[in-house]
PDB file of C-alpha atoms and ligand atoms in Angstrom:
ATOM      1  CA  MET G   1       0.253   0.312   0.468  1.00 88.00           C
ATOM      2  CA  SER G   2       1.902   3.083  -1.071  1.00 88.00           C
ATOM      3  CA  SER G   3       1.520   6.099   1.635  1.00 85.00           C
ATOM      4  CA  THR G   4      -0.147   9.287   0.796  1.00 80.00           C
ATOM      5  CA  VAL G   5       2.752  12.749   0.751  1.00 78.00           C
ATOM      6  CA  LEU G   6       2.137  14.102   4.248  1.00 61.00           C
ATOM      7  CA  THR G   7       5.231  16.960   5.400  1.00 57.00           C
ATOM      8  CA  PRO G   8       6.167  15.500   8.567  1.00 55.00           C
ATOM      9  CA  LYS G   9       6.017  17.213  11.595  1.00 53.00           C
ATOM     10  CA  SER G  10       8.536  16.290  13.333  1.00 56.00           C
ATOM     11  CA  PRO G  11      12.058  14.779  12.222  1.00 57.00           C
ATOM     12  CA  ARG G  12      12.314  12.037  10.601  1.00 70.00           C
ATOM     13  CA  THR G  13      13.167   9.094  12.532  1.00 88.00           C
ATOM     14  CA  VAL G  14      14.464   6.436   9.592  1.00 94.00           C
ATOM     15  CA  GLU G  15      14.399   2.946  12.087  1.00 94.00           C
ATOM     16  CA  MET G  16      17.419   0.685  11.055  1.00 96.00           C
ATOM     17  CA  LYS G  17      16.683  -2.969  10.731  1.00 97.00           C
ATOM     18  CA  THR G  18      18.962  -5.206  12.790  1.00 97.00           C
ATOM     19  CA  GLU G  19      19.595  -9.138  10.434  1.00 96.00           C
ATOM     20  CA  LYS G  20      17.944 -10.830  12.592  1.00 97.00           C
ATOM     21  CA  GLU G  21      14.469  -8.081  11.775  1.00 97.00           C
ATOM     22  CA  ILE G  22      15.728  -8.555   8.165  1.00 97.00           C
ATOM     23  CA  ALA G  23      15.207 -12.266   8.571  1.00 97.00           C
ATOM     24  CA  MET G  24      11.864 -11.289  10.261  1.00 97.00           C
ATOM     25  CA  MET G  25      11.057  -9.579   7.015  1.00 98.00           C
ATOM     26  CA  ARG G  26      12.145 -11.976   5.143  1.00 98.00           C
ATOM     27  CA  ARG G  27       8.918 -15.001   6.343  1.00 98.00           C
ATOM     28  CA  ALA G  28       6.789 -11.750   5.640  1.00 98.00           C
ATOM     29  CA  GLY G  29       7.756 -11.768   2.217  1.00 98.00           C
ATOM     30  CA  ALA G  30       7.069 -14.928   2.055  1.00 98.00           C
ATOM     31  CA  VAL G  31       3.368 -15.366   2.534  1.00 98.00           C
ATOM     32  CA  VAL G  32       3.717 -12.143   0.149  1.00 98.00           C
ATOM     33  CA  ALA G  33       5.283 -13.310  -2.577  1.00 98.00           C
ATOM     34  CA  GLY G  34       2.757 -16.842  -2.311  1.00 98.00           C
ATOM     35  CA  ALA G  35      -0.234 -14.868  -1.897  1.00 98.00           C
ATOM     36  CA  LEU G  36       0.369 -13.037  -4.448  1.00 98.00           C
ATOM     37  CA  ALA G  37       2.045 -15.533  -7.050  1.00 98.00           C
ATOM     38  CA  MET G  38      -1.733 -17.593  -6.033  1.00 98.00           C
ATOM     39  CA  LEU G  39      -3.822 -14.856  -7.412  1.00 98.00           C
ATOM     40  CA  ARG G  40      -1.777 -14.252 -10.688  1.00 97.00           C
ATOM     41  CA  LYS G  41      -2.118 -17.550 -11.016  1.00 97.00           C
ATOM     42  CA  THR G  42      -5.854 -16.888 -10.072  1.00 97.00           C
ATOM     43  CA  LEU G  43      -7.292 -14.848 -11.285  1.00 98.00           C
ATOM     44  CA  SER G  44      -9.582 -15.440 -13.628  1.00 97.00           C
ATOM     45  CA  VAL G  45     -13.072 -13.624 -15.440  1.00 98.00           C
ATOM     46  CA  GLY G  46     -15.996 -12.822 -13.752  1.00 98.00           C
ATOM     47  CA  MET G  47     -14.448 -13.303 -10.216  1.00 98.00           C
ATOM     48  CA  SER G  48     -15.571 -10.404  -8.127  1.00 98.00           C
ATOM     49  CA  THR G  49     -12.667  -8.325  -6.447  1.00 98.00           C
ATOM     50  CA  LYS G  50     -14.175  -9.253  -2.828  1.00 98.00           C
ATOM     51  CA  ASP G  51     -13.489 -12.482  -4.433  1.00 98.00           C
ATOM     52  CA  ILE G  52      -9.717 -12.146  -4.703  1.00 98.00           C
ATOM     53  CA  ASP G  53     -10.453 -10.391  -0.878  1.00 98.00           C
ATOM     54  CA  GLY G  54     -11.714 -13.653   0.811  1.00 98.00           C
ATOM     55  CA  LEU G  55      -9.256 -16.011  -1.237  1.00 98.00           C
ATOM     56  CA  ALA G  56      -5.925 -13.472   0.059  1.00 98.00           C
ATOM     57  CA  MET G  57      -7.120 -13.270   3.836  1.00 98.00           C
ATOM     58  CA  SER G  58      -7.637 -16.959   3.556  1.00 98.00           C
ATOM     59  CA  TYR G  59      -3.794 -17.638   2.546  1.00 98.00           C
ATOM     60  CA  LEU G  60      -2.855 -15.699   5.237  1.00 98.00           C
ATOM     61  CA  GLU G  61      -4.679 -17.972   8.264  1.00 98.00           C
ATOM     62  CA  LYS G  62      -3.191 -20.944   6.028  1.00 98.00           C
ATOM     63  CA  ASN G  63       0.070 -19.100   6.582  1.00 98.00           C
ATOM     64  CA  ASN G  64      -0.423 -17.812  10.040  1.00 97.00           C
ATOM     65  CA  ALA G  65       0.100 -13.880   8.862  1.00 98.00           C
ATOM     66  CA  LYS G  66      -1.817 -11.349   9.824  1.00 98.00           C
ATOM     67  CA  PRO G  67      -3.493  -8.339   7.206  1.00 98.00           C
ATOM     68  CA  ALA G  68      -1.840  -5.372   7.788  1.00 98.00           C
ATOM     69  CA  PHE G  69      -4.595  -3.135   5.875  1.00 98.00           C
ATOM     70  CA  LEU G  70      -7.167  -4.640   7.176  1.00 98.00           C
ATOM     71  CA  GLY G  71      -8.520  -1.788   9.220  1.00 97.00           C
ATOM     72  CA  TYR G  72      -5.042   0.639   8.098  1.00 96.00           C
ATOM     73  CA  ARG G  73      -7.572   4.430   8.734  1.00 95.00           C
ATOM     74  CA  ASP G  74      -9.551   2.215   8.408  1.00 96.00           C
ATOM     75  CA  PHE G  75      -8.905   0.387   5.634  1.00 98.00           C
ATOM     76  CA  PRO G  76     -12.118  -2.231   5.140  1.00 98.00           C
ATOM     77  CA  ALA G  77      -9.925  -5.484   3.530  1.00 98.00           C
ATOM     78  CA  SER G  78      -7.163  -7.495   3.351  1.00 98.00           C
ATOM     79  CA  ILE G  79      -5.649  -6.511  -0.140  1.00 98.00           C
ATOM     80  CA  CYS G  80      -5.914  -4.064  -2.547  1.00 98.00           C
ATOM     81  CA  VAL G  81      -7.468  -4.122  -6.143  1.00 98.00           C
ATOM     82  CA  SER G  82      -7.675  -1.418  -9.045  1.00 98.00           C
ATOM     83  CA  ILE G  83      -8.679  -1.921 -12.120  1.00 98.00           C
ATOM     84  CA  ASN G  84      -7.258  -0.341 -15.531  1.00 98.00           C
ATOM     85  CA  SER G  85      -7.605   3.821 -14.730  1.00 98.00           C
ATOM     86  CA  GLU G  86      -7.734   2.976 -10.933  1.00 98.00           C
ATOM     87  CA  VAL G  87      -4.170   4.206  -9.519  1.00 98.00           C
ATOM     88  CA  VAL G  88      -4.608   2.674  -6.090  1.00 98.00           C
ATOM     89  CA  HIS G  89      -6.453   1.533  -2.695  1.00 98.00           C
ATOM     90  CA  GLY G  90      -9.349   0.212  -4.448  1.00 98.00           C
ATOM     91  CA  ILE G  91     -11.101  -1.425  -2.154  1.00 98.00           C
ATOM     92  CA  PRO G  92     -12.649  -4.905  -3.184  1.00 98.00           C
ATOM     93  CA  SER G  93     -16.539  -5.295  -3.560  1.00 98.00           C
ATOM     94  CA  ALA G  94     -19.298  -8.104  -4.607  1.00 98.00           C
ATOM     95  CA  LYS G  95     -20.565  -5.750  -7.342  1.00 98.00           C
ATOM     96  CA  ARG G  96     -17.150  -5.081  -9.719  1.00 98.00           C
ATOM     97  CA  LYS G  97     -16.338  -7.970 -11.393  1.00 98.00           C
ATOM     98  CA  VAL G  98     -13.065  -8.789 -13.666  1.00 98.00           C
ATOM     99  CA  SER G  99     -12.997  -8.462 -16.992  1.00 98.00           C
ATOM    100  CA  ASN G 100     -11.537  -9.922 -20.145  1.00 98.00           C
ATOM    101  CA  GLY G 101      -9.022  -7.578 -20.754  1.00 98.00           C
ATOM    102  CA  ASP G 102      -8.994  -5.962 -17.068  1.00 98.00           C
ATOM    103  CA  ILE G 103      -5.476  -4.933 -16.125  1.00 98.00           C
ATOM    104  CA  VAL G 104      -5.450  -5.361 -12.649  1.00 98.00           C
ATOM    105  CA  SER G 105      -3.656  -4.255  -9.584  1.00 98.00           C
ATOM    106  CA  LEU G 106      -3.059  -6.417  -6.207  1.00 98.00           C
ATOM    107  CA  ASP G 107      -1.227  -4.886  -3.428  1.00 98.00           C
ATOM    108  CA  PHE G 108      -1.156  -6.890  -0.377  1.00 98.00           C
ATOM    109  CA  GLY G 109       1.036  -6.806   2.770  1.00 98.00           C
ATOM    110  CA  CYS G 110       0.649  -8.942   6.311  1.00 98.00           C
ATOM    111  CA  ILE G 111       2.557  -9.139   9.092  1.00 98.00           C
ATOM    112  CA  VAL G 112       4.286 -11.760  10.372  1.00 97.00           C
ATOM    113  CA  ASP G 113       5.805 -11.597  14.288  1.00 96.00           C
ATOM    114  CA  GLY G 114       4.855  -8.005  14.613  1.00 97.00           C
ATOM    115  CA  PHE G 115       6.667  -7.636  11.214  1.00 98.00           C
ATOM    116  CA  TYR G 116       5.331  -6.706   8.146  1.00 98.00           C
ATOM    117  CA  ALA G 117       6.401  -7.022   4.000  1.00 98.00           C
ATOM    118  CA  ASP G 118       4.412  -5.362   1.382  1.00 98.00           C
ATOM    119  CA  ALA G 119       4.343  -5.447  -2.381  1.00 98.00           C
ATOM    120  CA  ALA G 120       1.863  -5.497  -5.599  1.00 98.00           C
ATOM    121  CA  VAL G 121       1.447  -6.209  -8.701  1.00 98.00           C
ATOM    122  CA  THR G 122      -0.396  -5.995 -12.024  1.00 98.00           C
ATOM    123  CA  VAL G 123      -1.886  -8.637 -13.837  1.00 98.00           C
ATOM    124  CA  PRO G 124      -3.939  -8.581 -16.846  1.00 98.00           C
ATOM    125  CA  VAL G 125      -6.619 -10.615 -17.273  1.00 98.00           C
ATOM    126  CA  GLY G 126      -7.501 -12.734 -21.094  1.00 97.00           C
ATOM    127  CA  LYS G 127      -7.208  -9.812 -23.878  1.00 97.00           C
ATOM    128  CA  VAL G 128      -5.383  -7.144 -23.252  1.00 98.00           C
ATOM    129  CA  SER G 129      -4.960  -3.332 -25.430  1.00 98.00           C
ATOM    130  CA  ASP G 130      -1.402  -3.642 -26.777  1.00 98.00           C
ATOM    131  CA  GLU G 131      -0.457   0.032 -24.508  1.00 98.00           C
ATOM    132  CA  ALA G 132      -1.944  -2.012 -21.981  1.00 98.00           C
ATOM    133  CA  LEU G 133       0.975  -4.919 -21.966  1.00 98.00           C
ATOM    134  CA  LYS G 134       3.402  -2.049 -22.666  1.00 98.00           C
ATOM    135  CA  LEU G 135       2.172  -0.167 -19.788  1.00 98.00           C
ATOM    136  CA  ILE G 136       2.662  -2.821 -17.350  1.00 98.00           C
ATOM    137  CA  ARG G 137       6.132  -3.965 -19.311  1.00 98.00           C
ATOM    138  CA  VAL G 138       7.822  -0.835 -18.627  1.00 99.00           C
ATOM    139  CA  THR G 139       6.033  -0.084 -14.306  1.00 99.00           C
ATOM    140  CA  GLU G 140       7.707  -3.090 -14.230  1.00 98.00           C
ATOM    141  CA  GLU G 141      11.293  -3.006 -15.046  1.00 98.00           C
ATOM    142  CA  SER G 142      11.294   0.162 -13.872  1.00 98.00           C
ATOM    143  CA  LEU G 143      10.888  -1.490 -10.010  1.00 98.00           C
ATOM    144  CA  GLU G 144      13.888  -3.538 -10.989  1.00 98.00           C
ATOM    145  CA  ARG G 145      15.835  -0.002 -12.047  1.00 98.00           C
ATOM    146  CA  GLY G 146      14.618   1.652  -9.180  1.00 98.00           C
ATOM    147  CA  ILE G 147      15.858  -1.400  -6.191  1.00 98.00           C
ATOM    148  CA  ALA G 148      19.299  -2.020  -8.400  1.00 98.00           C
ATOM    149  CA  SER G 149      19.559   1.699  -7.385  1.00 98.00           C
ATOM    150  CA  ALA G 150      18.484   0.873  -4.040  1.00 98.00           C
ATOM    151  CA  LEU G 151      23.333   0.503  -2.464  1.00 98.00           C
ATOM    152  CA  ALA G 152      24.266   1.887  -0.283  1.00 98.00           C
ATOM    153  CA  GLY G 153      25.733   5.325  -0.455  1.00 97.00           C
ATOM    154  CA  ASN G 154      23.401   6.511  -2.756  1.00 98.00           C
ATOM    155  CA  ARG G 155      20.864   8.517  -2.160  1.00 98.00           C
ATOM    156  CA  LEU G 156      17.054   8.104  -2.074  1.00 98.00           C
ATOM    157  CA  GLY G 157      16.633  10.941  -5.393  1.00 98.00           C
ATOM    158  CA  ASP G 158      19.230   8.055  -7.477  1.00 98.00           C
ATOM    159  CA  ILE G 159      15.273   6.166  -6.725  1.00 98.00           C
ATOM    160  CA  GLY G 160      12.713   8.199  -8.185  1.00 98.00           C
ATOM    161  CA  PHE G 161      15.611   9.430 -11.452  1.00 98.00           C
ATOM    162  CA  ALA G 162      15.697   5.498 -12.707  1.00 98.00           C
ATOM    163  CA  VAL G 163      12.068   4.925 -11.809  1.00 98.00           C
ATOM    164  CA  GLN G 164      10.748   7.914 -13.327  1.00 98.00           C
ATOM    165  CA  SER G 165      13.724   8.337 -15.975  1.00 98.00           C
ATOM    166  CA  HIS G 166      12.908   5.094 -17.070  1.00 98.00           C
ATOM    167  CA  CYS G 167       8.182   5.502 -17.546  1.00 98.00           C
ATOM    168  CA  GLU G 168       9.064   8.282 -18.575  1.00 98.00           C
ATOM    169  CA  GLN G 169      11.523   7.241 -21.559  1.00 98.00           C
ATOM    170  CA  ALA G 170       8.405   5.606 -22.548  1.00 98.00           C
ATOM    171  CA  GLY G 171       6.143   7.640 -22.991  1.00 98.00           C
ATOM    172  CA  PHE G 172       4.960   7.048 -19.456  1.00 98.00           C
ATOM    173  CA  SER G 173       4.212   9.578 -15.627  1.00 98.00           C
ATOM    174  CA  VAL G 174       4.965   9.153 -12.417  1.00 98.00           C
ATOM    175  CA  VAL G 175       2.212   9.651  -9.938  1.00 98.00           C
ATOM    176  CA  ARG G 176       2.923  12.048  -7.162  1.00 98.00           C
ATOM    177  CA  ASP G 177       0.226  12.174  -5.065  1.00 98.00           C
ATOM    178  CA  PHE G 178       1.861   8.854  -3.361  1.00 98.00           C
ATOM    179  CA  VAL G 179       5.409   7.649  -2.845  1.00 98.00           C
ATOM    180  CA  GLY G 180       6.901   4.490  -0.884  1.00 98.00           C
ATOM    181  CA  HIS G 181       7.303   4.429   2.230  1.00 98.00           C
ATOM    182  CA  GLY G 182      10.516   2.419   4.647  1.00 98.00           C
ATOM    183  CA  ILE G 183       9.031  -0.159   6.679  1.00 98.00           C
ATOM    184  CA  GLY G 184       9.212  -2.255   8.736  1.00 97.00           C
ATOM    185  CA  ARG G 185       7.704  -2.547  12.963  1.00 97.00           C
ATOM    186  CA  ALA G 186       4.806  -0.567  10.339  1.00 97.00           C
ATOM    187  CA  LEU G 187       2.719  -0.315   7.351  1.00 97.00           C
ATOM    188  CA  HIS G 188       4.769   2.410   6.400  1.00 97.00           C
ATOM    189  CA  GLU G 189       7.902   3.904   8.471  1.00 96.00           C
ATOM    190  CA  GLU G 190      10.159   6.588   7.481  1.00 96.00           C
ATOM    191  CA  PRO G 191      11.511   7.497   4.737  1.00 96.00           C
ATOM    192  CA  GLN G 192       8.888   7.938   1.685  1.00 97.00           C
ATOM    193  CA  VAL G 193      10.259   6.428  -1.370  1.00 98.00           C
ATOM    194  CA  PRO G 194       8.562   9.107  -3.940  1.00 98.00           C
ATOM    195  CA  ASN G 195       8.876   7.592  -7.887  1.00 98.00           C
ATOM    196  CA  TYR G 196      10.723  10.704  -8.609  1.00 98.00           C
ATOM    197  CA  GLY G 197      13.506  12.583  -8.099  1.00 98.00           C
ATOM    198  CA  LYS G 198      17.211  13.894  -9.156  1.00 98.00           C
ATOM    199  CA  LYS G 199      20.642  11.781  -8.698  1.00 98.00           C
ATOM    200  CA  GLY G 200      23.250  12.266  -5.465  1.00 98.00           C
ATOM    201  CA  THR G 201      19.890  14.342  -4.285  1.00 97.00           C
ATOM    202  CA  GLY G 202      18.004  12.873  -1.447  1.00 96.00           C
ATOM    203  CA  LEU G 203      18.663  11.512   1.842  1.00 96.00           C
ATOM    204  CA  ARG G 204      21.615   8.773   2.614  1.00 97.00           C
ATOM    205  CA  LEU G 205      20.978   5.215   2.238  1.00 98.00           C
ATOM    206  CA  VAL G 206      23.022   3.221   4.221  1.00 97.00           C
ATOM    207  CA  SER G 207      21.974  -1.138   5.277  1.00 97.00           C
ATOM    208  CA  GLY G 208      20.018  -1.572   7.763  1.00 98.00           C
ATOM    209  CA  MET G 209      17.087   0.372   5.463  1.00 98.00           C
ATOM    210  CA  ALA G 210      14.044  -2.051   4.317  1.00 98.00           C
ATOM    211  CA  LEU G 211      12.014   0.008   1.782  1.00 98.00           C
ATOM    212  CA  ALA G 212       8.816  -0.502   0.504  1.00 98.00           C
ATOM    213  CA  ILE G 213       9.428   1.422  -3.373  1.00 98.00           C
ATOM    214  CA  GLU G 214       6.499   1.125  -5.678  1.00 98.00           C
ATOM    215  CA  PRO G 215       6.164   2.675  -8.948  1.00 98.00           C
ATOM    216  CA  MET G 216       2.476   4.163 -10.400  1.00 98.00           C
ATOM    217  CA  VAL G 217       2.994   4.577 -13.517  1.00 98.00           C
ATOM    218  CA  ASN G 218      -0.413   6.030 -15.417  1.00 98.00           C
ATOM    219  CA  ALA G 219      -0.376   6.503 -19.381  1.00 98.00           C
ATOM    220  CA  GLY G 220      -1.882   9.477 -19.328  1.00 98.00           C
ATOM    221  CA  GLY G 221      -0.122  12.390 -16.930  1.00 98.00           C
ATOM    222  CA  PRO G 222       0.416  11.958 -13.948  1.00 98.00           C
ATOM    223  CA  GLU G 223      -2.547  13.892 -11.936  1.00 98.00           C
ATOM    224  CA  VAL G 224      -5.002  11.511 -10.361  1.00 98.00           C
ATOM    225  CA  ARG G 225      -8.051  11.533  -8.328  1.00 98.00           C
ATOM    226  CA  ILE G 226      -9.142  10.721  -4.822  1.00 98.00           C
ATOM    227  CA  LEU G 227     -13.438   8.374  -4.871  1.00 98.00           C
ATOM    228  CA  ASP G 228     -15.811   9.061  -2.521  1.00 98.00           C
ATOM    229  CA  ASP G 229     -15.751   5.603  -1.307  1.00 97.00           C
ATOM    230  CA  GLU G 230     -12.278   7.490   0.096  1.00 96.00           C
ATOM    231  CA  TRP G 231      -9.451   5.819  -0.512  1.00 98.00           C
ATOM    232  CA  THR G 232     -10.104   4.317  -4.508  1.00 98.00           C
ATOM    233  CA  ALA G 233      -6.861   6.547  -6.575  1.00 98.00           C
ATOM    234  CA  VAL G 234      -7.513   6.681 -10.312  1.00 98.00           C
ATOM    235  CA  THR G 235      -6.735   8.828 -13.206  1.00 98.00           C
ATOM    236  CA  ARG G 236      -8.190  12.892 -14.028  1.00 98.00           C
ATOM    237  CA  ASP G 237      -8.143  11.594 -17.804  1.00 98.00           C
ATOM    238  CA  GLY G 238      -9.238   7.440 -16.822  1.00 98.00           C
ATOM    239  CA  ARG G 239      -6.324   6.437 -18.197  1.00 98.00           C
ATOM    240  CA  LEU G 240      -4.705   3.419 -17.278  1.00 98.00           C
ATOM    241  CA  SER G 241      -2.569   2.841 -14.630  1.00 98.00           C
ATOM    242  CA  ALA G 242      -0.132   0.657 -12.795  1.00 99.00           C
ATOM    243  CA  HIS G 243       0.914  -0.793  -9.993  1.00 98.00           C
ATOM    244  CA  PHE G 244       4.022  -2.907  -9.044  1.00 99.00           C
ATOM    245  CA  GLU G 245       6.293  -2.663  -5.318  1.00 98.00           C
ATOM    246  CA  HIS G 246       8.755  -5.462  -3.227  1.00 98.00           C
ATOM    247  CA  THR G 247      10.111  -4.663  -0.187  1.00 98.00           C
ATOM    248  CA  VAL G 248      13.296  -4.120   0.289  1.00 98.00           C
ATOM    249  CA  ALA G 249      16.120  -4.018   2.566  1.00 98.00           C
ATOM    250  CA  ILE G 250      19.908  -1.838   1.459  1.00 98.00           C
ATOM    251  CA  THR G 251      22.631  -3.961   3.009  1.00 97.00           C
ATOM    252  CA  ASP G 252      25.938  -4.629   2.378  1.00 96.00           C
ATOM    253  CA  LYS G 253      25.830  -7.140  -0.313  1.00 97.00           C
ATOM    254  CA  GLY G 254      23.259  -5.320  -2.065  1.00 98.00           C
ATOM    255  CA  PRO G 255      19.479  -5.006  -2.475  1.00 98.00           C
ATOM    256  CA  GLU G 256      17.751  -7.368  -1.265  1.00 98.00           C
ATOM    257  CA  ILE G 257      14.276  -8.088  -2.413  1.00 98.00           C
ATOM    258  CA  LEU G 258      12.106  -9.393   1.154  1.00 98.00           C
ATOM    259  CA  THR G 259       9.118 -10.635  -1.455  1.00 98.00           C
ATOM    260  CA  ARG G 260       9.933 -11.744  -4.468  1.00 95.00           C
TER     261      ARG G 260
HETATM  262 MG1   MG C   1       3.231   0.138   0.106  1.00 78.61          MG
END
């Protein structure tokens, strides 16, 4: 789940993780990865987004994990399901059915022994447009590039630059109103991790940080608006949006993806 951009009132404190804590997050990450892999395989035409939430919830129960999103600021479900022009934070509903040609973003997090992991994928269902396939590919590539920049000694702006430049070269735009985030003992920790930025600027990255890097990429303009349900973010121009996310630990050996 992405974080709303807020101006912090107090000085920012980045919670560092020990190797033992990273190992706990790895367990949460494995559950998130397993759930998303299962959902990707199961997703089909005619399913409701509420069905998807039910599958996600039972996967958590089987794996002794707790939902990270259910109840977070009163979010009413365990997973965000955002279809086509929905960017992020779509609320599962029995009335919303998956159709042939949809692109479905699944954003999912869990808690194991007090530690969080968070990840997202966008899945094409049936026959989708060439533009949709390109958007999905470029968004996933931009995440990989962002992760490759998550090196001790680099800065936050290097991650944002890697994501933004790749998406804009393809003719797409990155969302500004939501950002990635630190993660660990809470779903959203410092620092904020924007999907835009300048090389060599911002907070310096050090081993022991854990970040949820999550490009939200629009086929058209970057502007979004929030629906009356107060959660679902949609593109202002009605064009498609895609979302990929991993929880990543910065280590001396390079970035470790905890939700692969
Ligand atoms: Mg997130």
